[in-house]
């Protein structure tokens, strides 16, 4: 189902962030190096350093031709990939920004991170519209529901908080994890929210009531990313345990393990991020070993 295709080298330091290009023919990677790198999926080669950055990049998020680059410094660089230039720098957070997401129906960008605060920005002129505190510690991850009506935040205090996107009012708190929540993803069919934590667990919350319907001992250590396939009924997870796992999104059955410990190709250190290519042909993973691995998907 997943077969190792290429290992792309070039980064000198751990990598934390991945994002697809607008045309779907490539992807971006970034981390502790001083730049965002573009790669081609057609040739499986390095294309260019897209843009230099002043501090480590913890998250990349693309919206149309815009790439949002969230940094350890607290700054968010807005880069227009079509014009090949930075168009704005968003300056509000006093500490590292760990995640950014967009709500297209409202033309808003949401950011959060180590300062425990959420900032809401206009995608029209990049002004700060609103900000609110969540906790006095780190908020690690953001997920937006399929209908964009709800925003889920995963925090260091092990709680998943659900907000109404219309006014950012807190609607409920999900208390299932024993340790910090490090990954969140709504299912594309709108049936579930899946959370992953430093407790190595996956929690499956049934929508619309967020009832805990499944608990999976998914990995040995922290779950760092959850990524749904764009068209097929599968999702992938990656972990600090150096493993990638492929799960059924309907039956939650484990279908594939990619790990050196299981005698497959794999990463040597913590896997920090994974994404699917836009066409679903490839799974792309990266982490502390400074390697980017491309896996071919055959359902």
Coordinates of C-alpha atoms in Angstrom, one line a residue:
X1 CA 0.0 0.0 0.0
X2 CA 2.9 2.3 0.8
X3 CA 6.3 1.7 -0.8
X4 CA 9.4 3.8 -0.3
X5 CA 10.2 5.7 -3.5
X6 CA 12.8 8.4 -2.8
X7 CA 14.8 10.0 0.1
X8 CA 15.5 13.6 -0.5
X9 CA 18.5 15.1 1.3
X10 CA 19.8 18.6 1.6
X11 CA 18.5 20.0 4.9
X12 CA 21.2 20.5 7.5
X13 CA 19.0 20.5 10.6
X14 CA 15.7 18.9 11.8
X15 CA 12.6 19.5 9.7
X16 CA 9.2 20.4 11.2
X17 CA 6.9 21.6 8.4
X18 CA 5.6 20.5 5.0
X19 CA 3.1 21.9 2.5
X20 CA 2.0 21.2 -1.0
X21 CA 2.6 23.6 -3.8
X22 CA -0.3 25.4 -5.4
X23 CA 0.0 23.4 -8.7
X24 CA 0.2 20.1 -6.8
X25 CA 3.4 19.1 -8.6
X26 CA 5.7 19.7 -5.6
X27 CA 6.0 20.6 -2.0
X28 CA 7.8 22.8 0.5
X29 CA 9.8 21.8 3.6
X30 CA 11.2 23.9 6.4
X31 CA 12.6 23.6 9.9
X32 CA 15.8 24.6 11.8
X33 CA 17.5 25.7 8.5
X34 CA 17.4 29.3 7.5
X35 CA 15.1 28.9 4.5
X36 CA 12.0 27.2 3.0
X37 CA 12.9 24.7 0.4
X38 CA 10.9 23.7 -2.7
X39 CA 11.0 20.2 -4.1
X40 CA 9.6 18.7 -7.4
X41 CA 7.4 15.5 -7.3
X42 CA 7.8 15.1 -11.0
X43 CA 11.6 14.8 -10.9
X44 CA 12.0 14.0 -7.1
X45 CA 14.6 16.7 -6.9
X46 CA 15.5 20.0 -5.1
X47 CA 14.1 23.0 -7.0
X48 CA 15.2 26.0 -5.0
X49 CA 15.3 27.8 -1.6
X50 CA 12.0 29.6 -1.9
X51 CA 12.6 32.2 0.8
X52 CA 15.1 32.8 3.6
X53 CA 13.9 33.1 7.2
X54 CA 15.3 34.6 10.3
X55 CA 14.4 31.8 12.8
X56 CA 13.2 28.2 12.8
X57 CA 10.0 27.4 11.0
X58 CA 7.5 25.3 13.0
X59 CA 4.5 25.4 10.5
X60 CA 3.7 25.9 6.9
X61 CA 0.2 26.5 5.6
X62 CA -0.7 27.3 2.0
X63 CA -3.9 29.1 1.0
X64 CA -4.1 29.5 -2.8
X65 CA -0.8 31.1 -3.9
X66 CA 0.0 32.3 -0.4
X67 CA 2.3 30.4 1.8
X68 CA 2.2 31.3 5.6
X69 CA 5.5 30.6 7.3
X70 CA 5.2 30.4 11.1
X71 CA 8.4 30.9 13.0
X72 CA 10.0 30.4 16.4
X73 CA 10.4 34.1 16.7
X74 CA 6.6 34.6 16.8
X75 CA 6.6 36.1 13.3
X76 CA 4.4 34.8 10.5
X77 CA 5.8 35.5 7.0
X78 CA 3.3 35.7 4.2
X79 CA 4.9 34.7 0.9
X80 CA 3.2 35.1 -2.5
X81 CA 4.5 32.0 -4.4
X82 CA 3.1 33.4 -7.8
X83 CA 4.8 36.8 -7.4
X84 CA 7.8 35.1 -5.7
X85 CA 7.9 37.7 -2.9
X86 CA 7.0 38.3 0.7
X87 CA 3.9 40.4 0.9
X88 CA 3.4 40.8 4.7
X89 CA 4.9 39.9 8.1
X90 CA 2.4 39.3 10.9
X91 CA 3.7 40.4 14.2
X92 CA 1.6 39.6 17.3
X93 CA 2.8 36.5 19.1
X94 CA 5.6 37.0 21.7
X95 CA 6.7 33.4 21.5
X96 CA 6.9 30.6 18.9
X97 CA 4.0 30.1 16.5
X98 CA 3.2 26.3 16.2
X99 CA 0.3 26.3 13.9
X100 CA -1.7 28.4 11.4
X101 CA -4.9 27.6 9.5
X102 CA -7.3 29.5 7.2
X103 CA -11.1 29.8 7.3
X104 CA -11.7 30.5 3.6
X105 CA -15.4 31.4 4.1
X106 CA -14.5 34.2 6.4
X107 CA -11.2 35.1 4.7
X108 CA -9.5 34.7 8.1
X109 CA -6.2 33.2 9.2
X110 CA -5.8 31.7 12.7
X111 CA -2.5 31.4 14.5
X112 CA -1.4 30.0 17.9
X113 CA 1.6 28.7 19.7
X114 CA 3.8 28.9 22.8
X115 CA 2.1 32.0 24.3
X116 CA -1.2 30.1 24.6
X117 CA -3.0 32.8 22.6
X118 CA -5.0 32.6 19.4
X119 CA -4.7 35.5 16.9
X120 CA -7.3 36.0 14.1
X121 CA -6.1 37.8 11.0
X122 CA -7.8 39.3 7.9
X123 CA -6.7 37.6 4.6
X124 CA -7.7 40.7 2.8
X125 CA -5.3 43.2 4.4
X126 CA -3.4 41.1 7.0
X127 CA -4.6 43.2 9.9
X128 CA -5.2 41.6 13.3
X129 CA -8.9 41.3 13.8
X130 CA -9.1 39.6 17.2
X131 CA -7.1 37.7 19.8
X132 CA -8.0 35.7 22.8
X133 CA -6.1 33.7 25.5
X134 CA -6.7 29.9 25.6
X135 CA -4.3 28.8 28.4
X136 CA -1.2 30.2 30.0
X137 CA 0.9 27.5 28.3
X138 CA 1.4 26.2 24.8
X139 CA -1.4 25.6 22.3
X140 CA 0.2 23.1 19.8
X141 CA -2.3 22.4 17.0
X142 CA -5.4 23.7 15.2
X143 CA -8.0 21.9 13.1
X144 CA -10.9 23.4 11.2
X145 CA -14.1 21.4 10.7
X146 CA -15.1 20.5 7.1
X147 CA -18.0 23.1 7.1
X148 CA -15.6 25.6 8.8
X149 CA -18.1 26.1 11.6
X150 CA -15.8 24.9 14.3
X151 CA -12.2 25.3 15.4
X152 CA -10.5 22.7 17.5
X153 CA -7.4 23.5 19.5
X154 CA -5.0 21.0 21.1
X155 CA -3.0 22.2 24.1
X156 CA -0.2 21.3 26.4
X157 CA -2.7 20.8 29.3
X158 CA -4.0 17.7 27.5
X159 CA -7.4 19.3 26.6
X160 CA -9.0 19.7 23.2
X161 CA -11.1 22.9 23.1
X162 CA -13.8 23.4 20.5
X163 CA -14.7 27.0 19.4
X164 CA -17.5 28.3 17.2
X165 CA -15.9 30.0 14.3
X166 CA -18.6 32.6 14.0
X167 CA -17.6 34.4 17.2
X168 CA -14.8 32.2 18.6
X169 CA -16.8 31.3 21.6
X170 CA -15.7 28.2 23.5
X171 CA -18.4 25.5 23.1
X172 CA -16.9 22.4 24.8
X173 CA -13.7 20.8 26.2
X174 CA -12.7 17.3 25.4
X175 CA -10.8 15.6 28.2
X176 CA -9.5 12.2 27.1
X177 CA -5.7 12.5 26.8
X178 CA -3.4 12.1 29.8
X179 CA -0.6 14.2 28.2
X180 CA -0.3 17.2 25.8
X181 CA -2.3 17.1 22.6
X182 CA 0.1 17.2 19.6
X183 CA -2.1 16.5 16.6
X184 CA -5.7 17.1 15.4
X185 CA -7.6 16.4 12.3
X186 CA -11.2 16.4 11.2
X187 CA -12.2 13.6 8.9
X188 CA -13.1 14.8 5.3
X189 CA -16.6 13.3 5.6
X190 CA -17.3 15.3 8.7
X191 CA -18.0 12.3 10.9
X192 CA -15.0 12.5 13.3
X193 CA -12.4 14.6 15.0
X194 CA -9.2 12.6 15.7
X195 CA -6.7 13.8 18.3
X196 CA -3.2 12.5 19.0
X197 CA -1.1 13.1 22.0
X198 CA 2.2 12.8 23.8
X199 CA 0.5 9.8 25.5
X200 CA 0.9 8.0 22.1
X201 CA -2.9 7.6 21.9
X202 CA -5.4 8.4 19.2
X203 CA -8.8 9.5 20.4
X204 CA -11.7 9.4 17.9
X205 CA -14.5 11.8 18.7
X206 CA -17.9 11.3 16.9
X207 CA -19.5 14.4 15.5
X208 CA -21.6 16.5 16.0
X209 CA -21.6 15.8 19.7
X210 CA -17.9 15.0 20.2
X211 CA -18.6 11.7 21.9
X212 CA -15.5 9.6 22.4
X213 CA -16.1 6.6 20.2
X214 CA -12.7 5.0 19.8
X215 CA -9.4 4.9 21.7
X216 CA -6.3 3.6 19.9
X217 CA -2.9 2.8 21.4
X218 CA -1.4 4.1 18.2
X219 CA 2.3 4.5 18.8
X220 CA 5.1 4.1 21.4
X221 CA 5.7 7.8 21.8
X222 CA 4.1 11.2 20.8
X223 CA 1.8 11.3 17.8
X224 CA 3.0 14.3 15.8
X225 CA 0.8 14.4 12.7
X226 CA -2.5 13.0 11.4
X227 CA -3.1 13.2 7.6
X228 CA -6.2 12.0 5.7
X229 CA -5.8 10.7 2.2
X230 CA -7.5 13.1 -0.2
X231 CA -9.8 10.5 -1.9
X232 CA -9.3 7.1 -0.3
X233 CA -10.6 5.9 3.1
X234 CA -7.3 6.0 4.9
X235 CA -5.3 8.3 7.2
X236 CA -1.7 8.2 8.2
X237 CA 0.0 9.0 11.5
X238 CA 3.6 9.7 12.4
X239 CA 5.4 9.7 15.7
X240 CA 8.4 10.4 17.8
X241 CA 8.8 6.6 17.8
X242 CA 10.2 6.9 14.2
X243 CA 7.2 5.1 12.7
X244 CA 4.5 5.8 10.2
X245 CA 1.2 4.0 10.3
X246 CA -1.6 3.8 7.8
X247 CA -5.2 3.3 9.2
X248 CA -8.6 2.8 7.7
X249 CA -10.7 5.9 8.2
X250 CA -14.0 3.8 8.5
X251 CA -12.9 0.8 10.4
X252 CA -9.8 2.3 12.2
X253 CA -7.9 -0.9 11.4
X254 CA -4.1 -0.7 11.1
X255 CA -3.1 -1.5 7.5
X256 CA 0.6 -0.7 7.3
X257 CA 3.6 0.1 9.5
X258 CA 6.7 1.8 8.0
X259 CA 9.6 1.6 10.5
X260 CA 13.2 0.5 10.5
X261 CA 12.2 -1.7 13.5
X262 CA 9.7 -3.5 11.3
X263 CA 12.4 -4.1 8.6
X264 CA 11.0 -1.5 6.2
X265 CA 12.6 1.7 4.9
X266 CA 12.1 4.4 7.5
X267 CA 13.4 7.4 9.4
X268 CA 16.2 7.2 11.9
X269 CA 14.8 9.8 14.3
X270 CA 11.5 11.4 15.3
X271 CA 9.0 11.9 12.4
X272 CA 7.6 15.4 12.9
X273 CA 5.3 15.9 9.9
X274 CA 3.6 14.1 7.0
X275 CA 1.3 15.2 4.2
X276 CA -0.3 13.6 1.2
X277 CA 0.4 14.9 -2.3
X278 CA -2.6 16.8 -3.8
X279 CA -3.3 13.9 -6.1
X280 CA -3.0 11.2 -3.4
X281 CA -0.2 9.3 -5.2
X282 CA 2.4 10.0 -2.6
X283 CA 2.8 10.3 1.2
X284 CA 5.6 12.7 2.2
X285 CA 7.3 12.4 5.6
X286 CA 10.1 14.3 7.4
X287 CA 11.7 14.8 10.8
X288 CA 14.7 15.1 13.0
X289 CA 16.9 13.0 10.7
X290 CA 16.9 15.9 8.2
X291 CA 15.6 13.5 5.5
X292 CA 12.4 13.9 3.4
X293 CA 11.0 10.6 2.4
X294 CA 8.5 10.1 -0.5
X295 CA 6.3 6.9 -0.4
X296 CA 4.1 5.7 -3.3
X297 CA 0.6 4.9 -2.4
X298 CA -1.2 2.0 -4.1
X299 CA -4.7 1.3 -2.6

